[in-house]
Coordinates of N, CA and C in Angstrom, one line a residue:
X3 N -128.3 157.8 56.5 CA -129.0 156.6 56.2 C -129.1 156.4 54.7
X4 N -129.7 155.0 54.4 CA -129.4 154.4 52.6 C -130.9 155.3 52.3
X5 N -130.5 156.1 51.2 CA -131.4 156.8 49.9 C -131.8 155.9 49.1
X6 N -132.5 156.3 48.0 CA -132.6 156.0 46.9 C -131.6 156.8 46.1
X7 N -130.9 158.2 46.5 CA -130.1 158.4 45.5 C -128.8 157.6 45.8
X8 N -128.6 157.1 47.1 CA -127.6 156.7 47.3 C -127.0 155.3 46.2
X9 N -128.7 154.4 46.7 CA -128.5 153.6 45.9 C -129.0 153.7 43.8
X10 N -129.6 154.5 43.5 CA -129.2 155.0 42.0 C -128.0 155.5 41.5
X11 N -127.0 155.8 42.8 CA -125.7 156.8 42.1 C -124.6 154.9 41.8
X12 N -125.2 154.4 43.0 CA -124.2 152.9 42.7 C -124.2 152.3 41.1
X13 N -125.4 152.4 40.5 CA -125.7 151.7 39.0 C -125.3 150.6 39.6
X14 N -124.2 149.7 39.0 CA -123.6 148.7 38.6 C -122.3 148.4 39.1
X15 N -122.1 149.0 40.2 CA -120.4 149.1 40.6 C -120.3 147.7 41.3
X16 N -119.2 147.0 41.9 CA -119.1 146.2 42.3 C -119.0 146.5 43.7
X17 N -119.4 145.4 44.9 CA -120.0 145.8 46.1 C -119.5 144.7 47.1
X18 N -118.6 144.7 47.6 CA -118.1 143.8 48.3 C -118.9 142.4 48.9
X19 N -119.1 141.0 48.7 CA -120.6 140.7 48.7 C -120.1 139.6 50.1
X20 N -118.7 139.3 50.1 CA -118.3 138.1 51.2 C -116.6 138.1 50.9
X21 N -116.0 137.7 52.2 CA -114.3 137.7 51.7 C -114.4 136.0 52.8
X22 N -113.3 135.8 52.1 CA -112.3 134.4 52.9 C -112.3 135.0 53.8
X23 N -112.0 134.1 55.2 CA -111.4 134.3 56.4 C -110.1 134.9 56.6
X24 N -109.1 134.4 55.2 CA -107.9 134.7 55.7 C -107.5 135.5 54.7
X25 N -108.5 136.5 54.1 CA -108.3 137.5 52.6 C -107.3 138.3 53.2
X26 N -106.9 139.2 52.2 CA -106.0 140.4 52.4 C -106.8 141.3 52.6
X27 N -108.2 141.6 51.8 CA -109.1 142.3 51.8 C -109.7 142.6 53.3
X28 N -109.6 141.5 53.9 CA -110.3 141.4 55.2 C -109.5 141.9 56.3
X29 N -108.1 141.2 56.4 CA -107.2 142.0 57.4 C -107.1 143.5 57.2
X30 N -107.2 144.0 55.8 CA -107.2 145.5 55.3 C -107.9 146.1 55.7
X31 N -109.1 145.3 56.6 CA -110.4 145.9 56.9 C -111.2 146.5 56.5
X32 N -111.1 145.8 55.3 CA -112.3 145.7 53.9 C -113.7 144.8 54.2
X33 N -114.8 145.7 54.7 CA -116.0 145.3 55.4 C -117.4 144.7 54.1
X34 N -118.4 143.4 54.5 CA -119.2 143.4 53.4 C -120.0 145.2 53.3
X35 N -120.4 144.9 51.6 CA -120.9 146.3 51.7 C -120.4 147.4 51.2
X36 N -119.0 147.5 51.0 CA -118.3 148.5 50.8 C -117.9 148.1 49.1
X37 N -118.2 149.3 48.5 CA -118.0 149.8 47.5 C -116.8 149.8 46.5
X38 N -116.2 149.2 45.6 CA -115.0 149.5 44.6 C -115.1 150.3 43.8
X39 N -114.4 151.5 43.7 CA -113.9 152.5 43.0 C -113.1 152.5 41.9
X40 N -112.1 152.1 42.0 CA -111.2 151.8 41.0 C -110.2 151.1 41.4
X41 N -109.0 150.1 41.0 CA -108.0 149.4 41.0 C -107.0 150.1 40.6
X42 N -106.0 150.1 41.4 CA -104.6 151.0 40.7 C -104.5 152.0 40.4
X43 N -105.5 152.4 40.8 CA -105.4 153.9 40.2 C -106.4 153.8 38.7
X44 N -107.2 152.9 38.5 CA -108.2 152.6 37.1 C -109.3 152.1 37.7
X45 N -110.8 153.0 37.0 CA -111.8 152.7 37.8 C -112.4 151.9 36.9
X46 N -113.0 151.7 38.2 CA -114.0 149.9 37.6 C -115.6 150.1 38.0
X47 N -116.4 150.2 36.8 CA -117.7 150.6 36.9 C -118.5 149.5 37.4
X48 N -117.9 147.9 36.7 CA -119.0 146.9 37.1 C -118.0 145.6 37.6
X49 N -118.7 144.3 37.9 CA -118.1 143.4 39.0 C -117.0 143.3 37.7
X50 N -117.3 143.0 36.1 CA -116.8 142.4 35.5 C -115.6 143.2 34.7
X51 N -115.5 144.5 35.2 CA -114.4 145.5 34.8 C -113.5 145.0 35.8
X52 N -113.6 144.8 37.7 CA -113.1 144.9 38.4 C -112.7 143.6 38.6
X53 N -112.8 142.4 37.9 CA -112.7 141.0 37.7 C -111.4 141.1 36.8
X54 N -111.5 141.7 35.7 CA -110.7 141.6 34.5 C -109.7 142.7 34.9
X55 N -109.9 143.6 35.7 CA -108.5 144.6 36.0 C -107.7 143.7 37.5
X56 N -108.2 142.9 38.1 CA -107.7 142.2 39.4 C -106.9 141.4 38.6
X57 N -107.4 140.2 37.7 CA -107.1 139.6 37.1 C -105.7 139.7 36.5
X58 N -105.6 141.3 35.8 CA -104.3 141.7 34.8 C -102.9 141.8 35.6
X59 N -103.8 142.3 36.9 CA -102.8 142.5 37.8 C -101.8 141.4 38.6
X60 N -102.5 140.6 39.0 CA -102.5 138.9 39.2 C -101.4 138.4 38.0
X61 N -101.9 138.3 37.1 CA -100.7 138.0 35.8 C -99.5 138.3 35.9
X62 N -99.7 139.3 35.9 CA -98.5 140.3 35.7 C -97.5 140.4 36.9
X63 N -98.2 139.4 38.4 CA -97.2 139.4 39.6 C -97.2 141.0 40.3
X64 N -98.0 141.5 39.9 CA -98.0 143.2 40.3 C -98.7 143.3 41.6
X65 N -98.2 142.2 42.7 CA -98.8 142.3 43.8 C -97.8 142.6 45.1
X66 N -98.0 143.6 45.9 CA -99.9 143.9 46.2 C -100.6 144.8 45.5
X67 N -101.7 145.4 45.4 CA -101.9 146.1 44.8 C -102.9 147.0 45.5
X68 N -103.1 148.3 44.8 CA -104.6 149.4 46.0 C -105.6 149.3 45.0
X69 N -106.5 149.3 46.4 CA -108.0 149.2 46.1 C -108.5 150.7 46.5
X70 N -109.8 151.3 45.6 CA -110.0 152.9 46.6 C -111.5 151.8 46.9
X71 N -112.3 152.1 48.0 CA -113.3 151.8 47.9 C -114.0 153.0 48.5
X72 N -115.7 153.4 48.1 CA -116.2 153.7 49.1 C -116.8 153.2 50.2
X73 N -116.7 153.9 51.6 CA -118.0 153.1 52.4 C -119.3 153.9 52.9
X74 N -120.2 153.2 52.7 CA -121.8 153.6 52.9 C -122.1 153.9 54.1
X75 N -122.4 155.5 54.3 CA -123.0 155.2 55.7 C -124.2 154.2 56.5
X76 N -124.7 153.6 55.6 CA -125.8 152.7 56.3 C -124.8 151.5 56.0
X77 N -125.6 150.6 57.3 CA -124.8 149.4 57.6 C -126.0 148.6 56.7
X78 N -125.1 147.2 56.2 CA -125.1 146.4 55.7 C -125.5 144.8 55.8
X79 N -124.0 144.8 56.8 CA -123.9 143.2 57.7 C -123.7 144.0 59.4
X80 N -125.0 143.2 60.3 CA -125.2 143.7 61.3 C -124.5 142.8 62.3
X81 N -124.3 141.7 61.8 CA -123.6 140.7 62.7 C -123.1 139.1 61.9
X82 N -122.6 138.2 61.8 CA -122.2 137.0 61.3 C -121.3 136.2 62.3
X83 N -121.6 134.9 62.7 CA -120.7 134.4 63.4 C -121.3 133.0 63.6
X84 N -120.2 132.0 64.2 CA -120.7 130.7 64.5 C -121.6 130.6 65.9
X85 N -122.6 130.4 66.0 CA -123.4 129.8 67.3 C -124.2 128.8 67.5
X86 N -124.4 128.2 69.1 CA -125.6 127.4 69.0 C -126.6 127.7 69.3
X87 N -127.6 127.4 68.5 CA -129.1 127.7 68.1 C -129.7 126.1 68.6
X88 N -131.6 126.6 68.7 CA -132.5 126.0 69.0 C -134.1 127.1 68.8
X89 N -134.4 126.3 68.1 CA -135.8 126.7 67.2 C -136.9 126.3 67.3
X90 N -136.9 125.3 67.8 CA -138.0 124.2 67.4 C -139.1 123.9 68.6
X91 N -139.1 124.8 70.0 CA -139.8 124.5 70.6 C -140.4 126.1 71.1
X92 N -141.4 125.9 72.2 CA -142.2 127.1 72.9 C -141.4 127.7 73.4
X93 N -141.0 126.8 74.0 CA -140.3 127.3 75.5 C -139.4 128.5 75.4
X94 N -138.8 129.3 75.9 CA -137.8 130.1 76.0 C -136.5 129.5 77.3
X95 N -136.8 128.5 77.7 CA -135.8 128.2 78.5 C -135.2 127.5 77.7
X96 N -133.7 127.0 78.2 CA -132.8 126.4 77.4 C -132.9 124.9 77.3
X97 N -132.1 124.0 76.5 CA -132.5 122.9 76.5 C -131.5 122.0 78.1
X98 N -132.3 120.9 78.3 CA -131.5 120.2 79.5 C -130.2 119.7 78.6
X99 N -129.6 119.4 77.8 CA -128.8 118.9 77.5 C -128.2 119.8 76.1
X100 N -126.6 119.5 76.4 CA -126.1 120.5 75.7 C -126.0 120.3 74.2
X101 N -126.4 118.7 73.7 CA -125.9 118.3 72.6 C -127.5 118.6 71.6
X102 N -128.3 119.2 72.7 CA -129.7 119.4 71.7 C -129.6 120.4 71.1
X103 N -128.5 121.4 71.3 CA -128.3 122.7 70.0 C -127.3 122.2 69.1
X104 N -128.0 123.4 68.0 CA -127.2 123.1 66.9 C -126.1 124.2 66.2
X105 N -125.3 123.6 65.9 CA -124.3 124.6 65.7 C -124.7 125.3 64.0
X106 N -124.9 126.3 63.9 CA -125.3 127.1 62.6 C -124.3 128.6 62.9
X107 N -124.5 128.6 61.1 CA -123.7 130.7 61.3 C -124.8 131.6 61.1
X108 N -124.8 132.3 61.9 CA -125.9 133.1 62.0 C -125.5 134.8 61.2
X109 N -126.6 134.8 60.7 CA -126.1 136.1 59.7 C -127.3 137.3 59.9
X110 N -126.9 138.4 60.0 CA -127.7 139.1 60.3 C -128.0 140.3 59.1
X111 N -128.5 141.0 58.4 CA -128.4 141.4 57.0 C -127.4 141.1 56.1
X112 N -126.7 141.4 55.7 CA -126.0 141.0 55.2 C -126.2 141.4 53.4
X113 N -125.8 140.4 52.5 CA -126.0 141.2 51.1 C -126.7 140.1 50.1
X114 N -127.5 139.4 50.7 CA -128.6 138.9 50.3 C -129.7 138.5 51.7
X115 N -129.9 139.8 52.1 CA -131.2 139.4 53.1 C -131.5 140.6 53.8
X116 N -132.4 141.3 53.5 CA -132.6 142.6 54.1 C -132.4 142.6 55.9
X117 N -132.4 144.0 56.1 CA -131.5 144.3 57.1 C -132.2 143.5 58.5
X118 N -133.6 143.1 58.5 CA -134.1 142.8 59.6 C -134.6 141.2 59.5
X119 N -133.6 140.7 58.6 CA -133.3 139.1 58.6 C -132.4 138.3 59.3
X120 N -132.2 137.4 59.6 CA -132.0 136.7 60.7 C -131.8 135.2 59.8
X121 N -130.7 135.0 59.1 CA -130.6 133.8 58.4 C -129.5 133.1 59.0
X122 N -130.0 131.5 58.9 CA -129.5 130.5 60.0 C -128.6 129.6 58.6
X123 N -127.1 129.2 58.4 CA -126.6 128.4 57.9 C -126.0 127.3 58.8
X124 N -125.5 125.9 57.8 CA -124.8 124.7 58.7 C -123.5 125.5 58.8
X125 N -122.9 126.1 58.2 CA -121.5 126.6 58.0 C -121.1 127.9 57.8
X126 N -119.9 128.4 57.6 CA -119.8 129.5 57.2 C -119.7 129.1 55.0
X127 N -119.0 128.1 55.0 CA -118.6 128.0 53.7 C -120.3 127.9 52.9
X128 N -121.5 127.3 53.8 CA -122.5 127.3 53.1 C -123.2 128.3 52.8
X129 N -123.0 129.9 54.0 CA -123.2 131.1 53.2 C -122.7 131.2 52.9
X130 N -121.2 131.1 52.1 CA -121.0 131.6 51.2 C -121.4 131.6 50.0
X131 N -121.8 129.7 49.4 CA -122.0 129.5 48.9 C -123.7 130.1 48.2
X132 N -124.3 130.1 49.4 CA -126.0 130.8 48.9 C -125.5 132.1 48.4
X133 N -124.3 132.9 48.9 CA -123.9 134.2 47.9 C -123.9 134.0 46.4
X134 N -122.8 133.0 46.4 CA -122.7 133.1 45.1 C -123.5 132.4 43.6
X135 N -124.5 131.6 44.8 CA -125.5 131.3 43.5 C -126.8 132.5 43.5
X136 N -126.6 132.9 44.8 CA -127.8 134.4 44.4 C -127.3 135.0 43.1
X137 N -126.0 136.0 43.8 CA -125.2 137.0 42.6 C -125.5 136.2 41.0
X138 N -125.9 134.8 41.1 CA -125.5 134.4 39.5 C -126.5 133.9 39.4
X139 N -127.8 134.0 39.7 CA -129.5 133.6 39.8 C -129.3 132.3 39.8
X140 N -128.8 132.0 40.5 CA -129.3 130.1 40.6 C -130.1 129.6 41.8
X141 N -130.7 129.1 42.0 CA -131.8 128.0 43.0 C -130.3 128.2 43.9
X142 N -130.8 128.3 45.2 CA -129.4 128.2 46.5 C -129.8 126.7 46.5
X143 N -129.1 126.1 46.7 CA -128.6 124.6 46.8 C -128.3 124.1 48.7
X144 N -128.2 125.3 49.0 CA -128.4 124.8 50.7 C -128.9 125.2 51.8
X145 N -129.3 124.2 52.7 CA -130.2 124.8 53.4 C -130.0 126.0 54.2
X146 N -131.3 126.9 55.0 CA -130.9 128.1 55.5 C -132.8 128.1 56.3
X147 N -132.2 128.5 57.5 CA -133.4 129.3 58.2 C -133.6 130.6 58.7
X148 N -134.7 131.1 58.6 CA -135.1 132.2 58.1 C -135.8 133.2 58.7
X149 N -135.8 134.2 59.7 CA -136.2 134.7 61.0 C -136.1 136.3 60.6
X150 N -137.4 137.0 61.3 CA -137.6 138.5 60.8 C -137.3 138.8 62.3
X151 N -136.2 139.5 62.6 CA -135.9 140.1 64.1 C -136.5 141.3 64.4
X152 N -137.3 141.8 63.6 CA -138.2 142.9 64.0 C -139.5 142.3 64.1
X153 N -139.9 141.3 63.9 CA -141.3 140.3 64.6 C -140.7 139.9 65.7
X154 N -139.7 139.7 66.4 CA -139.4 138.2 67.4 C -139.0 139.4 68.3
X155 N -138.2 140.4 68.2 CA -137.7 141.6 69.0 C -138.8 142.4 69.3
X156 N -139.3 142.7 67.9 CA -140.6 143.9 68.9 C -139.6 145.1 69.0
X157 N -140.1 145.8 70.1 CA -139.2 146.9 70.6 C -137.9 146.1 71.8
X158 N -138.3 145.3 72.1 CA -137.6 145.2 73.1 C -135.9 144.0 73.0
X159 N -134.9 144.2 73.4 CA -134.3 143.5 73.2 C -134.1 142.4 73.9
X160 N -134.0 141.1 73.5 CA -133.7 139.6 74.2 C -132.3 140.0 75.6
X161 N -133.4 139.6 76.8 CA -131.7 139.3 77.9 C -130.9 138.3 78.1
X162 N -129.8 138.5 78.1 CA -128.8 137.3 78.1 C -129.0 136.2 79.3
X163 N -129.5 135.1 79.4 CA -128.9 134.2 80.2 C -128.4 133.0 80.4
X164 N -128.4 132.5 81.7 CA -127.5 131.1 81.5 C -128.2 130.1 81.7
X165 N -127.3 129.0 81.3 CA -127.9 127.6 82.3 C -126.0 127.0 82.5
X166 N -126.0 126.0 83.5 CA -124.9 125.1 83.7 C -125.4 123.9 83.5
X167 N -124.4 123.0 82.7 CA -124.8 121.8 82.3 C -123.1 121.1 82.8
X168 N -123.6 119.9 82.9 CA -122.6 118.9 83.9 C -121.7 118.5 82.9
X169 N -120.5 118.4 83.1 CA -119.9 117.7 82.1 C -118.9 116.8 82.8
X170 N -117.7 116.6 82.5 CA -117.1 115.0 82.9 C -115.9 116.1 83.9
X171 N -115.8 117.0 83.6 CA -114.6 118.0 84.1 C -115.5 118.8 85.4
X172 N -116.6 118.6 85.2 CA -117.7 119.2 86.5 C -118.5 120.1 86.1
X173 N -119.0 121.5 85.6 CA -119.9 121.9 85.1 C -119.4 123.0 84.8
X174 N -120.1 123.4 83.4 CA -119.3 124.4 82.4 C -121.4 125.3 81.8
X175 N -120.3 126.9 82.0 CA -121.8 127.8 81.8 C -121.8 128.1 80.2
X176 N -123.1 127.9 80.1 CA -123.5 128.5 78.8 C -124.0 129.9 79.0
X177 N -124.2 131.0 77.3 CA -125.0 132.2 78.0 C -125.9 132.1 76.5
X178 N -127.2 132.4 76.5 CA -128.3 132.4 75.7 C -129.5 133.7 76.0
X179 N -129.5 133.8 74.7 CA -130.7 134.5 74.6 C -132.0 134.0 74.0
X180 N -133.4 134.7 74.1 CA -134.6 133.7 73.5 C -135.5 134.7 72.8
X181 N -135.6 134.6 71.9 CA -136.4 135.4 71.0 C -137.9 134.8 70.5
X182 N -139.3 135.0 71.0 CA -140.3 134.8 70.7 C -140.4 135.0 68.9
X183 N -141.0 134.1 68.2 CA -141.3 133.8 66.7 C -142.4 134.1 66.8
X184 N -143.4 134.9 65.3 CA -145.0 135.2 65.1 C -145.4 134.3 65.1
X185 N -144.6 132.8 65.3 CA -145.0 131.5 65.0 C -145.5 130.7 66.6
X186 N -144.9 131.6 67.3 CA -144.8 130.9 68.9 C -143.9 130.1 69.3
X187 N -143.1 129.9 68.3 CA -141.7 128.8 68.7 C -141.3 130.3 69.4
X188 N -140.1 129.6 69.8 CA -139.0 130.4 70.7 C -137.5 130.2 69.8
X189 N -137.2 131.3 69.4 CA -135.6 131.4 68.8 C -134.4 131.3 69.7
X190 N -133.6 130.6 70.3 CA -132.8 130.5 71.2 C -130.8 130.1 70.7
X191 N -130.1 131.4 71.0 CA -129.3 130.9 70.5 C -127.9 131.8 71.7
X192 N -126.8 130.6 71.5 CA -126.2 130.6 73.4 C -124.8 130.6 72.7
X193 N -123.8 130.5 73.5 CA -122.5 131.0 73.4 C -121.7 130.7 74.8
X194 N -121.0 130.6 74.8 CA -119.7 130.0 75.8 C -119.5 131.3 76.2
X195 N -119.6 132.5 76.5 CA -118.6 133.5 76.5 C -119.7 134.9 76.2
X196 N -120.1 135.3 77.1 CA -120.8 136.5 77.1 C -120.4 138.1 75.9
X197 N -119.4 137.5 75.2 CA -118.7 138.7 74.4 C -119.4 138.6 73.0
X198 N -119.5 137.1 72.5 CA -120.0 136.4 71.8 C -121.3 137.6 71.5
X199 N -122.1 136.8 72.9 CA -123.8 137.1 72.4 C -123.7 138.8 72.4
X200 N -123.4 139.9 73.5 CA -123.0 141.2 73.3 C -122.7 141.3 71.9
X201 N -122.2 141.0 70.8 CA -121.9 141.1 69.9 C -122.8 140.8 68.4
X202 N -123.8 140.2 69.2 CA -125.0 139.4 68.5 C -126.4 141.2 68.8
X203 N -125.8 140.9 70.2 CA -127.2 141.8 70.5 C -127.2 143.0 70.1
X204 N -126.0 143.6 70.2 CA -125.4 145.1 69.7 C -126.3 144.4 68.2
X205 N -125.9 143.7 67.5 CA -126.7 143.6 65.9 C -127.8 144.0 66.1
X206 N -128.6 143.1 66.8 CA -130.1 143.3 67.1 C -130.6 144.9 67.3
X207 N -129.8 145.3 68.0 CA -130.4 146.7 69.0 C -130.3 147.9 67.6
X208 N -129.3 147.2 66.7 CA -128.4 148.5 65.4 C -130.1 147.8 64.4
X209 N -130.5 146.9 64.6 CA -131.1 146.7 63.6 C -132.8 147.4 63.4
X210 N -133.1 146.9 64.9 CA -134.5 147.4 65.2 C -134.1 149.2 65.3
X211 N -133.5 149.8 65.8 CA -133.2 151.0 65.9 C -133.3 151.9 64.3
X212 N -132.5 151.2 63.2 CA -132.5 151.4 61.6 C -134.1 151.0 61.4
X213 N -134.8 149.6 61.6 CA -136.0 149.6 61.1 C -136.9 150.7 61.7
X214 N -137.3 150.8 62.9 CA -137.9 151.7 63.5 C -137.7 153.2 62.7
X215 N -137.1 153.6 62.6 CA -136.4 154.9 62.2 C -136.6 154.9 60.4
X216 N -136.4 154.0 59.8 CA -136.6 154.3 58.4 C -137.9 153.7 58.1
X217 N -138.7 153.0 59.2 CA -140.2 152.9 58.9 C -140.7 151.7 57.5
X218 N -141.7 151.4 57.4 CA -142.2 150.7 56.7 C -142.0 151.1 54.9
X219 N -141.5 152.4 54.5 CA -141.5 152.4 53.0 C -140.2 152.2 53.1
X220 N -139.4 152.4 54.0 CA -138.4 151.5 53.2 C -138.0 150.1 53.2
X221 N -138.8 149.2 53.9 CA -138.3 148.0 53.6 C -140.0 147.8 52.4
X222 N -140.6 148.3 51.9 CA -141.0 148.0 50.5 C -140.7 148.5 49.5
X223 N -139.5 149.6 49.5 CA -138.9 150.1 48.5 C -137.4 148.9 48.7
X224 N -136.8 148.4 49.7 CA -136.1 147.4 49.8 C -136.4 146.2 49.0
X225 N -137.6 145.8 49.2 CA -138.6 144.8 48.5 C -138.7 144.8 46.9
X226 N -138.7 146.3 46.9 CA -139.2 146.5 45.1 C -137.7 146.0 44.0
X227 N -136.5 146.8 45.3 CA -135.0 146.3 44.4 C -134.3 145.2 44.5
X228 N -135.1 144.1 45.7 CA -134.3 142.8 45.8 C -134.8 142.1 44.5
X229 N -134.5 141.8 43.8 CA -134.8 140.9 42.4 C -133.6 139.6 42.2
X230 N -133.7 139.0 42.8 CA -132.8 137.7 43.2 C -132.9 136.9 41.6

């Protein structure tokens, strides 16, 4: 699990923060989180060593090129993906109509939101964007909603269910899960395709299981080093 020496031995190294969809990085299965070492065989201590060594390389047509990275045993990003969400009411049942959810990317730690965050974007390109005005201290510029999954989960995890809603072709199933808020709203967010939400919940289950287990000083020692 993440140390403090773990995180003191990083200093300043550069830390994988978001990739394109269609990176090289990404197919290479170069995960957020993971660590750069050196380029080419030349190490790079900070984002801006490993900026200006990618950079030379790029120039020079010297592509492709190797990356060493390390990777952290503690996870990072617990989950990220497109779904439909609904927030705004008590209830835990779903809505009668399919056009009442909304489509947002849902991000689950990740590398601006500690590990038991639950942040709601319109897009994927708009988290990206709240990345890169974090990394460079600017005011985020777009909206985002904001959910502690170790309030709404508790110990226990959200079960998957359905509704069928009518459509012009005859009726097509949704699958949803509903997560109670400290607020009393109900968090509700559904998927075409039961692999989807599995995929969501495996997050959840990895997240409460890390919180639980590394207990309350570490998310105030979490607290002490987020300095946005």
């Amino acid at each position: 699990q993440q140390g403090e020496t773990d995180v003191d031995d990083l200093g300043e190294r550069p830390v994988v923060s978001f990739m394109t969809k269609d990176s090289a990085a990404r197919k290479a299965h170069v995960k957020v989180g993971h660590v750069l070492l050196n380029v080419n065989g030349t190490d790079v201590g900070t984002p801006r060593e490993a900026n200006k060594a990618i950079k030379a390389i790029k120039s020079n047509n010297q592509t492709p090129f190797h990356l060493t990275l390390w990777v952290p045993d503690f996870p990072i990003m617990f989950f990220e993906g497109m779904h439909m969400v609904k927030y705004d009411e008590r209830t835990g049942l779903a809505p009668l109509k399919p056009t009442d959810w909304k489509p947002k990317y849902v991000v689950i730690g990740g590398v601006i939101g500690y590990h038991w965050q639950m942040k709601m974007y319109r897009s994927h390109k708009e988290y990206d964007t709240a990345v890169m005005e974090t990394f460079n201290h600017v005011p985020i510029s777009v909206k985002v909603k904001d959910f502690g999954i170790h309030s709404t989960c508790r110990l226990n995890l959200p079960e998957v269910r359905k509704i069928n809603y009518k459509t012009y072709d005859g009726t097509e199933t949704w699958y949803y899960i509903a997560m109670k808020s400290p607020l009393n709203n109900c968090i509700k967010i559904s998927s075409k395709n039961t692999d989807d939400l599995k995929k969501m919940t495996d997050g959840i289950k990895e997240v409460l299981r890390t919180y639980h287990q590394l207990g309350t000083d570490y998310e105030l020692n979490q607290a002490e080093r987020h300095q946005y």
